[in-house]
mmCIF file of C-alpha atoms in Angstrom:
data_model
loop_
_atom_site.group_PDB
_atom_site.id
_atom_site.type_symbol
_atom_site.label_atom_id
_atom_site.label_comp_id
_atom_site.label_asym_id
_atom_site.label_seq_id
_atom_site.Cartn_x
_atom_site.Cartn_y
_atom_site.Cartn_z
ATOM 1 C CA MET A 2 13.135 156.639 150.298
ATOM 2 C CA THR A 3 14.634 154.188 147.259
ATOM 3 C CA ALA A 4 16.696 155.005 144.745
ATOM 4 C CA THR A 5 16.340 153.969 141.259
ATOM 5 C CA ALA A 6 18.435 152.154 138.338
ATOM 6 C CA PRO A 7 19.559 155.252 135.649
ATOM 7 C CA VAL A 8 16.750 155.286 132.745
ATOM 8 C CA THR A 9 17.195 156.566 129.396
ATOM 9 C CA THR A 10 14.846 159.761 128.085
ATOM 10 C CA THR A 11 14.010 161.744 126.001
ATOM 11 C CA VAL A 12 12.665 165.541 127.155
ATOM 12 C CA PRO A 13 12.544 169.611 125.747
ATOM 13 C CA VAL A 14 15.206 170.888 126.566
ATOM 14 C CA THR A 15 13.336 174.007 125.924
ATOM 15 C CA ALA A 16 10.527 174.325 123.840
ATOM 16 C CA ALA A 17 11.786 172.175 120.268
ATOM 17 C CA VAL A 18 15.525 170.813 121.356
ATOM 18 C CA PRO A 19 14.717 167.565 121.618
ATOM 19 C CA VAL A 20 18.156 165.834 124.039
ATOM 20 C CA THR A 21 18.600 162.225 125.498
ATOM 21 C CA VAL A 22 19.612 162.535 129.029
ATOM 22 C CA SER A 23 20.361 160.291 131.665
ATOM 23 C CA GLU A 24 16.818 159.760 134.690
ATOM 24 C CA GLY A 25 21.126 158.084 136.916
ATOM 25 C CA TRP A 26 22.656 161.232 138.441
ATOM 26 C CA GLU A 27 26.784 161.496 136.624
ATOM 27 C CA PRO A 28 28.505 164.491 138.909
ATOM 28 C CA GLY A 29 30.845 163.649 135.958
ATOM 29 C CA SER A 30 28.547 164.479 133.475
ATOM 30 C CA PHE A 31 26.617 167.091 135.320
ATOM 31 C CA LYS A 32 29.576 169.239 135.968
ATOM 32 C CA ALA A 33 30.621 168.313 132.610
ATOM 33 C CA ARG A 34 28.091 170.237 131.033
ATOM 34 C CA VAL A 35 27.545 173.311 134.331
ATOM 35 C CA ASP A 36 31.884 173.705 133.278
ATOM 36 C CA GLN A 37 30.859 173.992 129.225
ATOM 37 C CA VAL A 38 28.266 177.312 129.621
ATOM 38 C CA LEU A 39 30.355 178.634 132.067
ATOM 39 C CA HIS A 40 33.673 178.490 129.922
ATOM 40 C CA ARG A 41 31.776 179.606 126.627
ATOM 41 C CA PHE A 42 30.111 182.377 128.771
ATOM 42 C CA ALA A 43 32.950 183.788 130.380
ATOM 43 C CA ALA A 44 34.602 183.406 126.656
ATOM 44 C CA GLY A 45 31.592 186.140 125.227
ATOM 45 C CA GLU A 46 31.851 188.227 128.127
ATOM 46 C CA ALA A 47 35.863 188.864 127.942
ATOM 47 C CA ASP A 48 35.366 188.572 124.655
ATOM 48 C CA GLN A 49 33.388 191.710 125.079
ATOM 49 C CA LEU A 50 35.095 193.475 127.394
ATOM 50 C CA THR A 51 38.470 193.548 125.519
ATOM 51 C CA ALA A 52 36.301 194.909 122.949
ATOM 52 C CA ILE A 53 36.016 198.108 124.747
ATOM 53 C CA ASP A 54 40.232 198.591 124.902
ATOM 54 C CA GLY A 55 42.822 195.967 124.683
ATOM 55 C CA SER A 56 44.558 197.278 128.029
ATOM 56 C CA LEU A 57 40.881 195.412 129.746
ATOM 57 C CA GLY A 58 43.496 192.189 128.843
ATOM 58 C CA PRO A 59 44.262 191.510 132.729
ATOM 59 C CA VAL A 60 40.732 191.727 134.023
ATOM 60 C CA ALA A 61 38.866 189.689 131.456
ATOM 61 C CA ASP A 62 41.772 186.608 131.689
ATOM 62 C CA ALA A 63 41.739 187.307 135.045
ATOM 63 C CA VAL A 64 37.453 186.914 135.401
ATOM 64 C CA GLU A 65 37.763 183.868 132.974
ATOM 65 C CA ALA A 66 40.349 182.587 135.866
ATOM 66 C CA ALA A 67 37.768 182.678 138.483
ATOM 67 C CA VAL A 68 35.595 180.322 136.593
ATOM 68 C CA ALA A 69 38.040 177.356 135.122
ATOM 69 C CA ASP A 70 37.774 175.081 138.216
ATOM 70 C CA GLY A 71 35.703 173.691 140.708
ATOM 71 C CA LYS A 72 32.790 171.217 142.151
ATOM 72 C CA ARG A 73 30.400 172.912 140.507
ATOM 73 C CA LEU A 74 28.176 172.053 143.686
ATOM 74 C CA ARG A 75 25.649 175.419 143.629
ATOM 75 C CA ALA A 76 24.372 174.502 140.235
ATOM 76 C CA ALA A 77 24.359 170.351 141.035
ATOM 77 C CA PHE A 78 22.167 172.391 143.817
ATOM 78 C CA CYS A 79 19.432 174.841 141.401
ATOM 79 C CA TYR A 80 19.425 171.698 139.618
ATOM 80 C CA TRP A 81 18.059 169.235 140.999
ATOM 81 C CA GLY A 82 15.687 171.472 143.359
ATOM 82 C CA TRP A 83 14.712 171.624 139.836
ATOM 83 C CA ARG A 84 14.453 168.266 139.426
ATOM 84 C CA ALA A 85 12.650 168.049 143.227
ATOM 85 C CA ALA A 86 9.906 169.409 141.837
ATOM 86 C CA GLY A 87 8.280 167.213 139.484
ATOM 87 C CA GLN A 88 10.933 168.834 136.242
ATOM 88 C CA PRO A 89 12.356 167.553 133.438
ATOM 89 C CA ASP A 90 15.647 167.798 132.466
ATOM 90 C CA SER A 91 16.541 171.244 131.180
ATOM 91 C CA ASP A 92 19.905 172.665 128.834
ATOM 92 C CA ALA A 93 17.893 176.173 130.162
ATOM 93 C CA LEU A 94 17.569 174.892 134.047
ATOM 94 C CA VAL A 95 21.876 174.313 133.987
ATOM 95 C CA ARG A 96 22.828 177.178 131.593
ATOM 96 C CA ALA A 97 20.400 178.817 135.148
ATOM 97 C CA ALA A 98 21.646 176.137 137.857
ATOM 98 C CA ALA A 99 25.742 177.729 136.514
ATOM 99 C CA SER A 100 25.075 181.058 137.460
ATOM 100 C CA MET A 101 25.066 179.491 141.356
ATOM 101 C CA GLU A 102 28.952 179.148 140.228
ATOM 102 C CA LEU A 103 29.162 182.846 139.089
ATOM 103 C CA VAL A 104 27.789 184.317 142.171
ATOM 104 C CA HIS A 105 30.414 181.562 144.429
ATOM 105 C CA ALA A 106 33.553 182.832 141.859
ATOM 106 C CA ALA A 107 32.671 186.135 142.621
ATOM 107 C CA ALA A 108 32.786 185.666 146.331
ATOM 108 C CA VAL A 109 35.527 183.431 146.191
ATOM 109 C CA VAL A 110 37.297 186.897 144.182
ATOM 110 C CA HIS A 111 35.758 189.607 147.009
ATOM 111 C CA ASP A 112 36.540 187.237 149.878
ATOM 112 C CA ASP A 113 40.764 186.720 148.756
ATOM 113 C CA LEU A 114 41.230 189.796 148.478
ATOM 114 C CA ILE A 115 39.395 190.795 151.845
ATOM 115 C CA ASP A 116 41.415 187.726 153.254
ATOM 116 C CA ASP A 117 44.180 188.751 151.100
ATOM 117 C CA SER A 118 44.727 184.541 150.393
ATOM 118 C CA PRO A 119 47.618 184.530 148.240
ATOM 119 C CA LEU A 120 46.357 181.005 146.858
ATOM 120 C CA ARG A 121 43.310 179.837 145.270
ATOM 121 C CA HIS A 122 43.323 175.651 143.386
ATOM 122 C CA GLY A 123 46.914 175.868 143.586
ATOM 123 C CA ARG A 124 47.350 179.326 141.472
ATOM 124 C CA PRO A 125 47.972 183.125 141.988
ATOM 125 C CA THR A 126 44.801 184.492 143.701
ATOM 126 C CA ALA A 127 43.122 187.095 140.713
ATOM 127 C CA HIS A 128 44.935 190.413 143.289
ATOM 128 C CA LEU A 129 47.863 189.209 143.498
ATOM 129 C CA ALA A 130 47.314 188.066 140.128
ATOM 130 C CA LEU A 131 47.304 191.697 138.247
ATOM 131 C CA ARG A 132 49.793 193.182 139.472
ATOM 132 C CA GLU A 133 51.593 192.528 135.882
ATOM 133 C CA ALA A 134 49.495 194.760 135.282
ATOM 134 C CA VAL A 135 49.901 197.646 136.927
ATOM 135 C CA LYS A 136 53.296 196.744 137.576
ATOM 136 C CA ASP A 137 53.962 200.377 135.999
ATOM 137 C CA HIS A 138 51.007 202.257 139.062
ATOM 138 C CA PRO A 139 52.730 204.329 141.756
ATOM 139 C CA GLU A 140 51.132 201.991 143.980
ATOM 140 C CA PRO A 141 50.562 197.960 142.142
ATOM 141 C CA ALA A 142 48.847 196.119 144.733
ATOM 142 C CA LEU A 143 46.995 198.593 145.816
ATOM 143 C CA ALA A 144 45.611 199.004 141.785
ATOM 144 C CA ALA A 145 45.096 195.171 142.258
ATOM 145 C CA ARG A 146 43.453 195.730 144.743
ATOM 146 C CA SER A 147 40.823 197.481 142.785
ATOM 147 C CA LEU A 148 41.192 195.608 139.631
ATOM 148 C CA ALA A 149 40.550 192.355 141.304
ATOM 149 C CA MET A 150 37.326 194.241 142.949
ATOM 150 C CA LEU A 151 35.980 195.432 139.809
ATOM 151 C CA ALA A 152 36.393 192.170 138.040
ATOM 152 C CA GLY A 153 34.702 190.083 141.127
ATOM 153 C CA ASP A 154 31.802 193.132 140.437
ATOM 154 C CA LEU A 155 31.305 191.935 137.343
ATOM 155 C CA LEU A 156 31.586 188.233 137.701
ATOM 156 C CA MET A 157 28.957 189.414 140.391
ATOM 157 C CA SER A 158 26.908 191.720 137.102
ATOM 158 C CA MET A 159 27.310 188.273 134.575
ATOM 159 C CA ALA A 160 25.733 186.185 137.329
ATOM 160 C CA GLY A 161 22.164 188.155 136.745
ATOM 161 C CA GLN A 162 23.071 188.350 132.775
ATOM 162 C CA LEU A 163 23.025 184.090 132.808
ATOM 163 C CA PHE A 164 20.232 183.546 134.812
ATOM 164 C CA VAL A 165 17.724 185.687 133.102
ATOM 165 C CA THR A 166 18.831 184.637 129.332
ATOM 166 C CA SER A 167 18.901 180.812 131.159
ATOM 167 C CA GLY A 168 16.235 180.488 127.699
ATOM 168 C CA LEU A 169 13.979 179.216 130.648
ATOM 169 C CA PRO A 170 10.519 181.242 130.356
ATOM 170 C CA ALA A 171 9.820 183.981 131.856
ATOM 171 C CA ALA A 172 6.866 183.693 134.357
ATOM 172 C CA TYR A 173 8.979 180.513 135.465
ATOM 173 C CA LEU A 174 12.216 183.178 136.326
ATOM 174 C CA SER A 175 9.911 185.511 138.118
ATOM 175 C CA ARG A 176 9.321 182.229 141.109
ATOM 176 C CA ALA A 177 12.683 182.619 141.574
ATOM 177 C CA ARG A 178 13.837 186.099 140.715
ATOM 178 C CA PRO A 179 13.297 187.406 144.883
ATOM 179 C CA LEU A 180 15.335 184.886 146.553
ATOM 180 C CA TRP A 181 17.876 187.091 144.750
ATOM 181 C CA ALA A 182 18.149 190.011 146.470
ATOM 182 C CA THR A 183 17.910 187.589 149.671
ATOM 183 C CA LEU A 184 21.387 185.911 148.284
ATOM 184 C CA ALA A 185 22.799 189.097 147.828
ATOM 185 C CA ARG A 186 22.182 190.355 150.652
ATOM 186 C CA GLU A 187 22.868 187.985 153.136
ATOM 187 C CA LEU A 188 25.524 186.873 151.503
ATOM 188 C CA VAL A 189 27.338 190.564 151.665
ATOM 189 C CA ALA A 190 26.073 190.172 156.004
ATOM 190 C CA GLY A 191 28.193 186.538 156.728
ATOM 191 C CA GLU A 192 31.237 188.338 154.497
ATOM 192 C CA CYS A 193 30.438 190.764 157.065
ATOM 193 C CA LEU A 194 29.792 189.094 160.362
ATOM 194 C CA GLU A 195 33.122 187.576 159.546
ATOM 195 C CA ILE A 196 35.017 191.538 158.689
ATOM 196 C CA LEU A 197 33.677 192.344 162.233
ATOM 197 C CA HIS A 198 34.374 189.182 164.250
ATOM 198 C CA THR A 199 37.818 188.525 163.070
ATOM 199 C CA GLY A 200 40.314 188.947 165.537
ATOM 200 C CA ALA A 201 38.420 188.382 168.754
ATOM 201 C CA ALA A 202 39.722 188.239 171.804
ATOM 202 C CA ALA A 203 38.027 185.431 172.533
ATOM 203 C CA PRO A 204 36.173 183.595 169.731
ATOM 204 C CA ASP A 205 33.190 182.508 170.591
ATOM 205 C CA THR A 206 31.379 179.090 168.565
ATOM 206 C CA ALA A 207 26.924 180.148 168.282
ATOM 207 C CA THR A 208 28.866 183.853 166.500
ATOM 208 C CA SER A 209 31.331 181.528 164.423
ATOM 209 C CA LEU A 210 28.178 179.799 163.204
ATOM 210 C CA LYS A 211 26.305 182.321 162.371
ATOM 211 C CA VAL A 212 29.177 183.291 160.490
ATOM 212 C CA VAL A 213 29.063 180.021 158.241
ATOM 213 C CA ARG A 214 25.642 180.281 158.126
ATOM 214 C CA TYR A 215 25.067 183.254 156.436
ATOM 215 C CA LYS A 216 28.328 183.914 154.647
ATOM 216 C CA THR A 217 28.767 180.363 152.820
ATOM 217 C CA ALA A 218 25.713 177.735 153.762
ATOM 218 C CA LYS A 219 23.080 179.580 152.816
ATOM 219 C CA TYR A 220 24.395 180.314 148.986
ATOM 220 C CA THR A 221 26.154 177.030 149.409
ATOM 221 C CA VAL A 222 23.263 175.109 148.675
ATOM 222 C CA GLU A 223 19.470 176.294 150.969
ATOM 223 C CA GLN A 224 19.557 179.066 148.656
ATOM 224 C CA PRO A 225 20.694 177.511 144.762
ATOM 225 C CA LEU A 226 18.329 174.377 146.085
ATOM 226 C CA LEU A 227 15.305 177.003 146.987
ATOM 227 C CA ILE A 228 16.411 178.894 144.113
ATOM 228 C CA GLY A 229 16.026 176.034 141.701
ATOM 229 C CA ALA A 230 12.640 174.804 143.308
ATOM 230 C CA LEU A 231 11.413 177.909 143.042
ATOM 231 C CA LEU A 232 12.213 177.747 138.989
ATOM 232 C CA GLY A 233 9.708 173.833 139.200
ATOM 233 C CA GLY A 234 7.264 175.455 141.050
ATOM 234 C CA ALA A 235 7.555 173.759 144.165
ATOM 235 C CA GLY A 236 4.532 174.400 145.995
ATOM 236 C CA GLU A 237 4.998 175.414 150.866
ATOM 237 C CA ARG A 238 6.151 171.585 151.805
ATOM 238 C CA LEU A 239 9.019 171.539 149.074
ATOM 239 C CA ARG A 240 10.321 175.175 150.044
ATOM 240 C CA GLU A 241 10.452 174.367 153.733
ATOM 241 C CA GLY A 242 12.115 171.097 152.891
ATOM 242 C CA CYS A 243 14.905 172.489 150.795
ATOM 243 C CA SER A 244 15.316 174.913 153.402
ATOM 244 C CA ALA A 245 15.700 172.130 156.558
ATOM 245 C CA TYR A 246 17.682 169.972 154.367
ATOM 246 C CA GLY A 247 19.891 172.205 153.182
ATOM 247 C CA LEU A 248 21.058 174.586 155.691
ATOM 248 C CA PRO A 249 22.648 171.690 158.340
ATOM 249 C CA LEU A 250 24.132 170.553 154.943
ATOM 250 C CA GLY A 251 25.247 173.831 154.247
ATOM 251 C CA GLU A 252 27.246 174.154 158.009
ATOM 252 C CA ALA A 253 28.933 170.724 157.429
ATOM 253 C CA PHE A 254 29.980 171.931 154.138
ATOM 254 C CA GLN A 255 31.745 174.997 155.118
ATOM 255 C CA LEU A 256 33.326 173.478 158.933
ATOM 256 C CA ARG A 257 34.617 170.548 156.506
ATOM 257 C CA ASP A 258 35.815 173.240 154.734
ATOM 258 C CA ASP A 259 37.290 175.542 158.195
ATOM 259 C CA LEU A 260 39.126 171.433 159.010
ATOM 260 C CA LEU A 261 40.507 171.696 155.614
ATOM 261 C CA GLY A 262 42.039 174.384 155.661
ATOM 262 C CA LEU A 263 44.607 173.959 158.202
ATOM 263 C CA PHE A 264 44.423 170.247 158.543
ATOM 264 C CA GLY A 265 44.274 169.329 154.702
ATOM 265 C CA GLU A 266 45.898 168.991 152.379
ATOM 266 C CA PRO A 267 47.529 172.238 150.141
ATOM 267 C CA GLU A 268 48.280 170.236 146.854
ATOM 268 C CA LEU A 269 44.423 168.776 146.989
ATOM 269 C CA THR A 270 43.106 171.387 148.033
ATOM 270 C CA GLY A 271 44.523 174.223 146.228
ATOM 271 C CA LYS A 272 45.274 177.121 149.342
ATOM 272 C CA ASP A 273 47.572 178.075 152.415
ATOM 273 C CA GLY A 274 47.548 176.285 155.097
ATOM 274 C CA SER A 275 47.854 179.140 157.635
ATOM 275 C CA ASP A 276 45.262 180.975 155.692
ATOM 276 C CA ASP A 277 43.131 181.132 158.493
ATOM 277 C CA VAL A 278 46.072 181.428 161.541
ATOM 278 C CA ARG A 279 47.304 184.157 159.937
ATOM 279 C CA GLY A 280 44.235 186.203 159.404
ATOM 280 C CA HIS A 281 42.544 185.216 163.265
ATOM 281 C CA ARG A 282 39.359 184.743 161.249
ATOM 282 C CA PRO A 283 36.373 184.109 163.743
ATOM 283 C CA THR A 284 36.029 179.893 162.487
ATOM 284 C CA ALA A 285 34.545 177.101 164.332
ATOM 285 C CA LEU A 286 37.011 175.036 165.229
ATOM 286 C CA LEU A 287 39.281 178.504 166.980
ATOM 287 C CA ALA A 288 35.605 179.249 168.408
ATOM 288 C CA GLU A 289 35.244 176.089 169.991
ATOM 289 C CA THR A 290 39.702 175.808 170.776
ATOM 290 C CA TRP A 291 39.040 178.080 172.433
ATOM 291 C CA ARG A 292 36.293 176.879 173.929
ATOM 292 C CA LEU A 293 37.691 173.949 175.624
ATOM 293 C CA ALA A 294 41.376 175.932 176.291
ATOM 294 C CA GLY A 295 42.433 176.365 180.165
ATOM 295 C CA GLU A 296 44.005 179.946 180.373
ATOM 296 C CA GLU A 297 47.765 178.453 179.686
ATOM 297 C CA ASP A 298 46.517 176.677 176.655
ATOM 298 C CA ARG A 299 44.199 180.711 175.671
ATOM 299 C CA ALA A 300 47.595 182.514 176.719
ATOM 300 C CA ARG A 301 49.582 180.859 174.659
ATOM 301 C CA LEU A 302 47.048 180.861 171.847
ATOM 302 C CA ARG A 303 46.436 184.968 172.225
ATOM 303 C CA THR A 304 49.897 184.983 171.019
ATOM 304 C CA LEU A 305 50.542 182.813 168.785
ATOM 305 C CA LEU A 306 47.063 185.254 166.997
ATOM 306 C CA ALA A 307 48.897 188.154 167.304
ATOM 307 C CA PRO A 308 49.440 190.136 163.866
ATOM 308 C CA GLY A 309 53.340 189.241 163.062
ATOM 309 C CA ALA A 310 53.699 185.947 165.013
ATOM 310 C CA GLU A 311 54.323 183.666 161.957
ATOM 311 C CA THR A 312 57.418 185.793 162.523
ATOM 312 C CA ARG A 313 57.695 185.703 166.562
ATOM 313 C CA THR A 314 57.284 181.551 167.469
ATOM 314 C CA ALA A 315 60.916 179.676 167.683
ATOM 315 C CA ASP A 316 59.508 176.335 169.228
ATOM 316 C CA THR A 317 57.826 175.435 166.418
ATOM 317 C CA ALA A 318 57.980 175.491 162.782
ATOM 318 C CA ASP A 319 55.404 178.644 162.774
ATOM 319 C CA ALA A 320 52.255 179.570 163.479
ATOM 320 C CA ALA A 321 49.660 178.035 162.205
ATOM 321 C CA ASP A 322 51.948 174.086 162.912
ATOM 322 C CA ALA A 323 52.005 175.379 166.672
ATOM 323 C CA VAL A 324 48.002 176.063 166.386
ATOM 324 C CA ARG A 325 47.075 172.998 165.400
ATOM 325 C CA GLU A 326 49.553 171.783 167.970
ATOM 326 C CA VAL A 327 46.687 173.480 170.702
ATOM 327 C CA MET A 328 43.354 172.167 168.672
ATOM 328 C CA ARG A 329 45.070 168.342 168.161
ATOM 329 C CA ARG A 330 45.520 168.233 171.290
ATOM 330 C CA LEU A 331 42.526 169.725 172.963
ATOM 331 C CA LYS A 332 40.586 167.538 170.354
ATOM 332 C CA ALA A 333 38.191 170.318 168.768
ATOM 333 C CA PRO A 334 39.211 168.637 164.885
ATOM 334 C CA ASP A 335 37.439 166.435 166.653
ATOM 335 C CA ARG A 336 34.485 168.456 167.594
ATOM 336 C CA ILE A 337 34.626 170.345 164.254
ATOM 337 C CA GLU A 338 34.313 166.300 162.938
ATOM 338 C CA ALA A 339 31.370 165.504 165.570
ATOM 339 C CA MET A 340 29.305 168.926 164.655
ATOM 340 C CA ILE A 341 29.784 167.273 160.496
ATOM 341 C CA THR A 342 28.392 164.347 161.266
ATOM 342 C CA ALA A 343 25.366 165.610 162.679
ATOM 343 C CA ARG A 344 24.383 169.018 160.530
ATOM 344 C CA VAL A 345 24.426 165.997 157.403
ATOM 345 C CA GLU A 346 22.018 162.878 159.100
ATOM 346 C CA GLU A 347 19.574 165.803 160.066
ATOM 347 C CA ALA A 348 19.746 167.569 156.418
ATOM 348 C CA LEU A 349 19.122 163.353 155.698
ATOM 349 C CA ARG A 350 16.474 162.995 157.819
ATOM 350 C CA ALA A 351 15.002 166.361 156.357
ATOM 351 C CA LEU A 352 15.136 165.168 152.170
ATOM 352 C CA ASP A 353 13.656 161.874 153.650
ATOM 353 C CA GLU A 354 10.958 163.123 154.683
ATOM 354 C CA LEU A 355 10.087 164.895 151.523
ATOM 355 C CA ASP A 356 9.668 161.006 149.606
ATOM 356 C CA LEU A 357 10.718 163.271 147.030
ATOM 357 C CA PRO A 358 11.118 160.822 143.118
ATOM 358 C CA GLY A 359 13.853 159.259 142.459
ATOM 359 C CA PRO A 360 16.280 160.367 140.585
ATOM 360 C CA ALA A 361 15.734 163.458 143.184
ATOM 361 C CA ALA A 362 16.660 161.809 145.866
ATOM 362 C CA THR A 363 19.346 159.234 145.321
ATOM 363 C CA ALA A 364 21.447 162.445 144.069
ATOM 364 C CA LEU A 365 20.937 165.031 147.349
ATOM 365 C CA THR A 366 21.188 161.506 149.429
ATOM 366 C CA GLY A 367 24.859 161.031 147.019
ATOM 367 C CA LEU A 368 25.556 165.134 147.698
ATOM 368 C CA ALA A 369 25.248 165.149 150.555
ATOM 369 C CA HIS A 370 27.569 163.431 150.941
ATOM 370 C CA SER A 371 29.831 164.658 148.654
ATOM 371 C CA ALA A 372 30.071 167.828 150.498
ATOM 372 C CA ALA A 373 30.411 167.833 153.649
ATOM 373 C CA VAL A 374 33.299 163.952 152.680
ATOM 374 C CA ARG A 375 36.127 165.701 150.980
ATOM 375 C CA ARG A 376 39.749 165.756 150.380
ATOM 376 C CA SER A 377 39.733 169.176 149.319
#
């Protein structure tokens, strides 16, 4: 599998409108295309919402804020699934791919709500930002959380609407539509599994990896890639290859996220670095720490992870710092790094076996590295 030099070609975007595009993978240019679609679509939805009643303005703002930022990896995987199936560049496909980012925006709003996370992209999360709108409500915190939940629901509805109005032929859309039900079911299952196993007395790596797979890995890489490939008319071999590449890479993406959550730089991640500890979430990082720990370290972890530990910890700055110290000493982060490396290598081997068109092979190789080796 070899990369090809960028070549400029003209291909049809819709039935009648040609556009000149580069066959080389330019992540910045692609992100700009997706951003433009998302910002325009969200602005239109916000206008329609506030046209119902001006008091809905804060909810409309939350919807627009939810799509304001992002790496647009999910849209990129969808796009390159389409290109891997031998299809040309298409603005209609970019619109369909952008719907994957609305799925992500909905999941993020709901996830932040469930986890009571204070920050996302360095800004207050939706359920906190909406408190000002309900400051006169008898229960403002509860009301703001309810508004955030509904904003997340609207974002998921918008994802479906953008997909079906993308401009792709109905016959193309019908190929991929069944996967939407699977995507939603597995995403909800993953979130439920995380809730059910949060606070477990003995964190388990196999359970944590199952949460990783269903909560994040599938809807981040495998399913967007498969949706793009199905839209492009992919055969069975390509579909199987998409899963063989997408699942391990999606897991690597989330494992990297878990490391960054505790050991990353908050100014780069835009998140509160103590979230996972405060929530006692069933991450693979915590599970591996528990597996490697002796009785003394396990007793210390039980104390540090107990509710309110951050106010009782006196020998370190806070509970999160103390947990980090235990993790470093037991070399749990190194175990997670090894898991990430193994999964990226597995994904790239699967990619090599597909013998894809040069641009798709180059782009998916690059995306594999950017998804797993990052600082934010």
